Amino acid sequence: MRNPGMSLSPFKRDIDELIDELVEGDLTTFTDMKRVWLSRNFSYIYEAIPNTNLAFSIQSLYSHVIGHMVSNYSLTRRLGGLYCL
């Protein structure tokens, strides 16, 4: 069940940690991303997203992920952002 009063900060932190793990391990393939994603039980992220203003919540998370892709970050970080989309 979704929690309507929940902040998006924990989701953003989880995304950052997932991408950080890819960067630290220099993991660039989608297979690597899938392995890390599953090891962190990320498949459940959509179950916990607040249902109040769902469109805004999803857009905010997309914007956060895109932030990893549009700067001068390493290729691994940009790929991690792309895979998170």
PDB file of N, CA and C in Angstrom, residues 1-50:
ATOM      1  N   MET A   1       0.838  -1.180   0.000  1.00  0.00           N
ATOM      2  CA  MET A   1       0.000   0.000   0.000  1.00  0.00           C
ATOM      3  C   MET A   1       0.881   1.240   0.000  1.00  0.00           C
ATOM      4  N   ARG A   2       0.527   2.201  -0.795  1.00  0.00           N
ATOM      5  CA  ARG A   2       1.328   3.420  -0.895  1.00  0.00           C
ATOM      6  C   ARG A   2       1.055   4.349   0.274  1.00  0.00           C
ATOM      7  N   ASN A   3       2.076   5.071   0.687  1.00  0.00           N
ATOM      8  CA  ASN A   3       1.969   6.004   1.794  1.00  0.00           C
ATOM      9  C   ASN A   3       1.841   7.414   1.234  1.00  0.00           C
ATOM     10  N   PRO A   4       0.653   8.061   1.342  1.00  0.00           N
ATOM     11  CA  PRO A   4       0.436   9.349   0.695  1.00  0.00           C
ATOM     12  C   PRO A   4       1.251  10.494   1.275  1.00  0.00           C
ATOM     13  N   GLY A   5       1.719  10.405   2.519  1.00  0.00           N
ATOM     14  CA  GLY A   5       2.445  11.507   3.116  1.00  0.00           C
ATOM     15  C   GLY A   5       3.957  11.368   3.033  1.00  0.00           C
ATOM     16  N   MET A   6       4.425  10.442   2.259  1.00  0.00           N
ATOM     17  CA  MET A   6       5.847  10.116   2.221  1.00  0.00           C
ATOM     18  C   MET A   6       6.634  11.079   1.336  1.00  0.00           C
ATOM     19  N   SER A   7       7.802  11.452   1.788  1.00  0.00           N
ATOM     20  CA  SER A   7       8.713  12.297   1.017  1.00  0.00           C
ATOM     21  C   SER A   7       9.393  11.473  -0.065  1.00  0.00           C
ATOM     22  N   LEU A   8       9.825  12.150  -1.118  1.00  0.00           N
ATOM     23  CA  LEU A   8      10.549  11.467  -2.190  1.00  0.00           C
ATOM     24  C   LEU A   8      12.041  11.348  -1.896  1.00  0.00           C
ATOM     25  N   SER A   9      12.521  11.980  -0.841  1.00  0.00           N
ATOM     26  CA  SER A   9      13.951  11.948  -0.518  1.00  0.00           C
ATOM     27  C   SER A   9      14.517  10.535  -0.394  1.00  0.00           C
ATOM     28  N   PRO A  10      13.821   9.605   0.272  1.00  0.00           N
ATOM     29  CA  PRO A  10      14.377   8.244   0.350  1.00  0.00           C
ATOM     30  C   PRO A  10      14.514   7.581  -1.022  1.00  0.00           C
ATOM     31  N   PHE A  11      13.585   7.860  -1.918  1.00  0.00           N
ATOM     32  CA  PHE A  11      13.662   7.294  -3.263  1.00  0.00           C
ATOM     33  C   PHE A  11      14.861   7.860  -4.015  1.00  0.00           C
ATOM     34  N   LYS A  12      15.053   9.161  -3.894  1.00  0.00           N
ATOM     35  CA  LYS A  12      16.186   9.806  -4.563  1.00  0.00           C
ATOM     36  C   LYS A  12      17.503   9.274  -4.005  1.00  0.00           C
ATOM     37  N   ARG A  13      17.550   9.089  -2.692  1.00  0.00           N
ATOM     38  CA  ARG A  13      18.763   8.542  -2.063  1.00  0.00           C
ATOM     39  C   ARG A  13      19.023   7.117  -2.553  1.00  0.00           C
ATOM     40  N   ASP A  14      17.972   6.310  -2.653  1.00  0.00           N
ATOM     41  CA  ASP A  14      18.131   4.941  -3.159  1.00  0.00           C
ATOM     42  C   ASP A  14      18.645   4.941  -4.594  1.00  0.00           C
ATOM     43  N   ILE A  15      18.123   5.832  -5.418  1.00  0.00           N
ATOM     44  CA  ILE A  15      18.583   5.948  -6.806  1.00  0.00           C
ATOM     45  C   ILE A  15      20.050   6.338  -6.828  1.00  0.00           C
ATOM     46  N   ASP A  16      20.411   7.338  -6.015  1.00  0.00           N
ATOM     47  CA  ASP A  16      21.811   7.777  -5.953  1.00  0.00           C
ATOM     48  C   ASP A  16      22.726   6.634  -5.520  1.00  0.00           C
ATOM     49  N   GLU A  17      22.307   5.873  -4.515  1.00  0.00           N
ATOM     50  CA  GLU A  17      23.131   4.765  -4.030  1.00  0.00           C
ATOM     51  C   GLU A  17      23.267   3.671  -5.080  1.00  0.00           C
ATOM     52  N   LEU A  18      22.197   3.398  -5.801  1.00  0.00           N
ATOM     53  CA  LEU A  18      22.256   2.394  -6.862  1.00  0.00           C
ATOM     54  C   LEU A  18      23.247   2.831  -7.937  1.00  0.00           C
ATOM     55  N   ILE A  19      23.140   4.080  -8.370  1.00  0.00           N
ATOM     56  CA  ILE A  19      24.047   4.590  -9.405  1.00  0.00           C
ATOM     57  C   ILE A  19      25.470   4.660  -8.869  1.00  0.00           C
ATOM     58  N   ASP A  20      25.638   5.051  -7.607  1.00  0.00           N
ATOM     59  CA  ASP A  20      26.974   5.080  -7.003  1.00  0.00           C
ATOM     60  C   ASP A  20      27.618   3.692  -7.028  1.00  0.00           C
ATOM     61  N   GLU A  21      26.824   2.657  -6.761  1.00  0.00           N
ATOM     62  CA  GLU A  21      27.362   1.292  -6.787  1.00  0.00           C
ATOM     63  C   GLU A  21      27.835   0.925  -8.190  1.00  0.00           C
ATOM     64  N   LEU A  22      27.081   1.342  -9.199  1.00  0.00           N
ATOM     65  CA  LEU A  22      27.507   1.091 -10.579  1.00  0.00           C
ATOM     66  C   LEU A  22      28.819   1.805 -10.873  1.00  0.00           C
ATOM     67  N   VAL A  23      28.920   3.063 -10.432  1.00  0.00           N
ATOM     68  CA  VAL A  23      30.127   3.861 -10.683  1.00  0.00           C
ATOM     69  C   VAL A  23      31.327   3.254  -9.962  1.00  0.00           C
ATOM     70  N   GLU A  24      31.155   2.913  -8.685  1.00  0.00           N
ATOM     71  CA  GLU A  24      32.262   2.364  -7.901  1.00  0.00           C
ATOM     72  C   GLU A  24      32.779   1.053  -8.483  1.00  0.00           C
ATOM     73  N   GLY A  25      31.887   0.255  -9.045  1.00  0.00           N
ATOM     74  CA  GLY A  25      32.289  -1.021  -9.633  1.00  0.00           C
ATOM     75  C   GLY A  25      32.620  -0.922 -11.104  1.00  0.00           C
ATOM     76  N   ASP A  26      32.528   0.296 -11.665  1.00  0.00           N
ATOM     77  CA  ASP A  26      32.729   0.525 -13.102  1.00  0.00           C
ATOM     78  C   ASP A  26      31.878  -0.453 -13.918  1.00  0.00           C
ATOM     79  N   LEU A  27      30.609  -0.553 -13.528  1.00  0.00           N
ATOM     80  CA  LEU A  27      29.666  -1.474 -14.159  1.00  0.00           C
ATOM     81  C   LEU A  27      28.890  -0.715 -15.228  1.00  0.00           C
ATOM     82  N   THR A  28      29.013  -1.141 -16.472  1.00  0.00           N
ATOM     83  CA  THR A  28      28.422  -0.362 -17.561  1.00  0.00           C
ATOM     84  C   THR A  28      27.367  -1.101 -18.377  1.00  0.00           C
ATOM     85  N   THR A  29      27.226  -2.393 -18.192  1.00  0.00           N
ATOM     86  CA  THR A  29      26.263  -3.117 -19.026  1.00  0.00           C
ATOM     87  C   THR A  29      24.889  -3.134 -18.362  1.00  0.00           C
ATOM     88  N   PHE A  30      23.869  -3.327 -19.180  1.00  0.00           N
ATOM     89  CA  PHE A  30      22.517  -3.437 -18.635  1.00  0.00           C
ATOM     90  C   PHE A  30      22.403  -4.665 -17.736  1.00  0.00           C
ATOM     91  N   THR A  31      23.135  -5.714 -18.054  1.00  0.00           N
ATOM     92  CA  THR A  31      23.146  -6.916 -17.213  1.00  0.00           C
ATOM     93  C   THR A  31      23.675  -6.582 -15.824  1.00  0.00           C
ATOM     94  N   ASP A  32      24.737  -5.757 -15.759  1.00  0.00           N
ATOM     95  CA  ASP A  32      25.263  -5.303 -14.464  1.00  0.00           C
ATOM     96  C   ASP A  32      24.190  -4.532 -13.703  1.00  0.00           C
ATOM     97  N   MET A  33      23.526  -3.611 -14.399  1.00  0.00           N
ATOM     98  CA  MET A  33      22.492  -2.788 -13.776  1.00  0.00           C
ATOM     99  C   MET A  33      21.370  -3.671 -13.232  1.00  0.00           C
ATOM    100  N   LYS A  34      20.952  -4.645 -14.013  1.00  0.00           N
ATOM    101  CA  LYS A  34      19.871  -5.532 -13.584  1.00  0.00           C
ATOM    102  C   LYS A  34      20.266  -6.303 -12.328  1.00  0.00           C
ATOM    103  N   ARG A  35      21.502  -6.768 -12.289  1.00  0.00           N
ATOM    104  CA  ARG A  35      21.974  -7.523 -11.121  1.00  0.00           C
ATOM    105  C   ARG A  35      21.939  -6.651  -9.869  1.00  0.00           C
ATOM    106  N   VAL A  36      22.452  -5.413  -9.984  1.00  0.00           N
ATOM    107  CA  VAL A  36      22.457  -4.497  -8.836  1.00  0.00           C
ATOM    108  C   VAL A  36      21.017  -4.146  -8.456  1.00  0.00           C
ATOM    109  N   TRP A  37      20.191  -3.859  -9.453  1.00  0.00           N
ATOM    110  CA  TRP A  37      18.777  -3.519  -9.230  1.00  0.00           C
ATOM    111  C   TRP A  37      18.084  -4.624  -8.423  1.00  0.00           C
ATOM    112  N   LEU A  38      18.252  -5.861  -8.864  1.00  0.00           N
ATOM    113  CA  LEU A  38      17.602  -6.980  -8.182  1.00  0.00           C
ATOM    114  C   LEU A  38      18.190  -7.221  -6.794  1.00  0.00           C
ATOM    115  N   SER A  39      19.503  -7.047  -6.646  1.00  0.00           N
ATOM    116  CA  SER A  39      20.134  -7.268  -5.338  1.00  0.00           C
ATOM    117  C   SER A  39      19.648  -6.256  -4.307  1.00  0.00           C
ATOM    118  N   ARG A  40      19.210  -5.093  -4.773  1.00  0.00           N
ATOM    119  CA  ARG A  40      18.704  -4.051  -3.879  1.00  0.00           C
ATOM    120  C   ARG A  40      17.177  -4.076  -3.764  1.00  0.00           C
ATOM    121  N   ASN A  41      16.545  -5.076  -4.366  1.00  0.00           N
ATOM    122  CA  ASN A  41      15.079  -5.191  -4.354  1.00  0.00           C
ATOM    123  C   ASN A  41      14.398  -3.938  -4.898  1.00  0.00           C
ATOM    124  N   PHE A  42      14.985  -3.347  -5.911  1.00  0.00           N
ATOM    125  CA  PHE A  42      14.452  -2.121  -6.484  1.00  0.00           C
ATOM    126  C   PHE A  42      13.127  -2.335  -7.197  1.00  0.00           C
ATOM    127  N   SER A  43      12.784  -3.565  -7.498  1.00  0.00           N
ATOM    128  CA  SER A  43      11.520  -3.840  -8.179  1.00  0.00           C
ATOM    129  C   SER A  43      10.329  -3.372  -7.352  1.00  0.00           C
ATOM    130  N   TYR A  44      10.523  -3.195  -6.052  1.00  0.00           N
ATOM    131  CA  TYR A  44       9.436  -2.770  -5.170  1.00  0.00           C
ATOM    132  C   TYR A  44       9.312  -1.255  -5.064  1.00  0.00           C
ATOM    133  N   ILE A  45      10.161  -0.501  -5.741  1.00  0.00           N
ATOM    134  CA  ILE A  45      10.149   0.955  -5.609  1.00  0.00           C
ATOM    135  C   ILE A  45       8.792   1.540  -5.994  1.00  0.00           C
ATOM    136  N   TYR A  46       8.150   0.966  -6.993  1.00  0.00           N
ATOM    137  CA  TYR A  46       6.871   1.513  -7.448  1.00  0.00           C
ATOM    138  C   TYR A  46       5.738   1.231  -6.468  1.00  0.00           C
ATOM    139  N   GLU A  47       5.885   0.233  -5.629  1.00  0.00           N
ATOM    140  CA  GLU A  47       4.868  -0.070  -4.621  1.00  0.00           C
ATOM    141  C   GLU A  47       4.855   0.975  -3.512  1.00  0.00           C
ATOM    142  N   ALA A  48       5.972   1.611  -3.261  1.00  0.00           N
ATOM    143  CA  ALA A  48       6.089   2.537  -2.142  1.00  0.00           C
ATOM    144  C   ALA A  48       5.916   4.000  -2.537  1.00  0.00           C
ATOM    145  N   ILE A  49       5.866   4.294  -3.818  1.00  0.00           N
ATOM    146  CA  ILE A  49       5.725   5.685  -4.263  1.00  0.00           C
ATOM    147  C   ILE A  49       4.390   6.231  -3.777  1.00  0.00           C
ATOM    148  N   PRO A  50       4.379   7.447  -3.226  1.00  0.00           N
ATOM    149  CA  PRO A  50       3.127   8.038  -2.733  1.00  0.00           C
ATOM    150  C   PRO A  50       2.071   8.106  -3.834  1.00  0.00           C
TER     151      PRO A  50
END
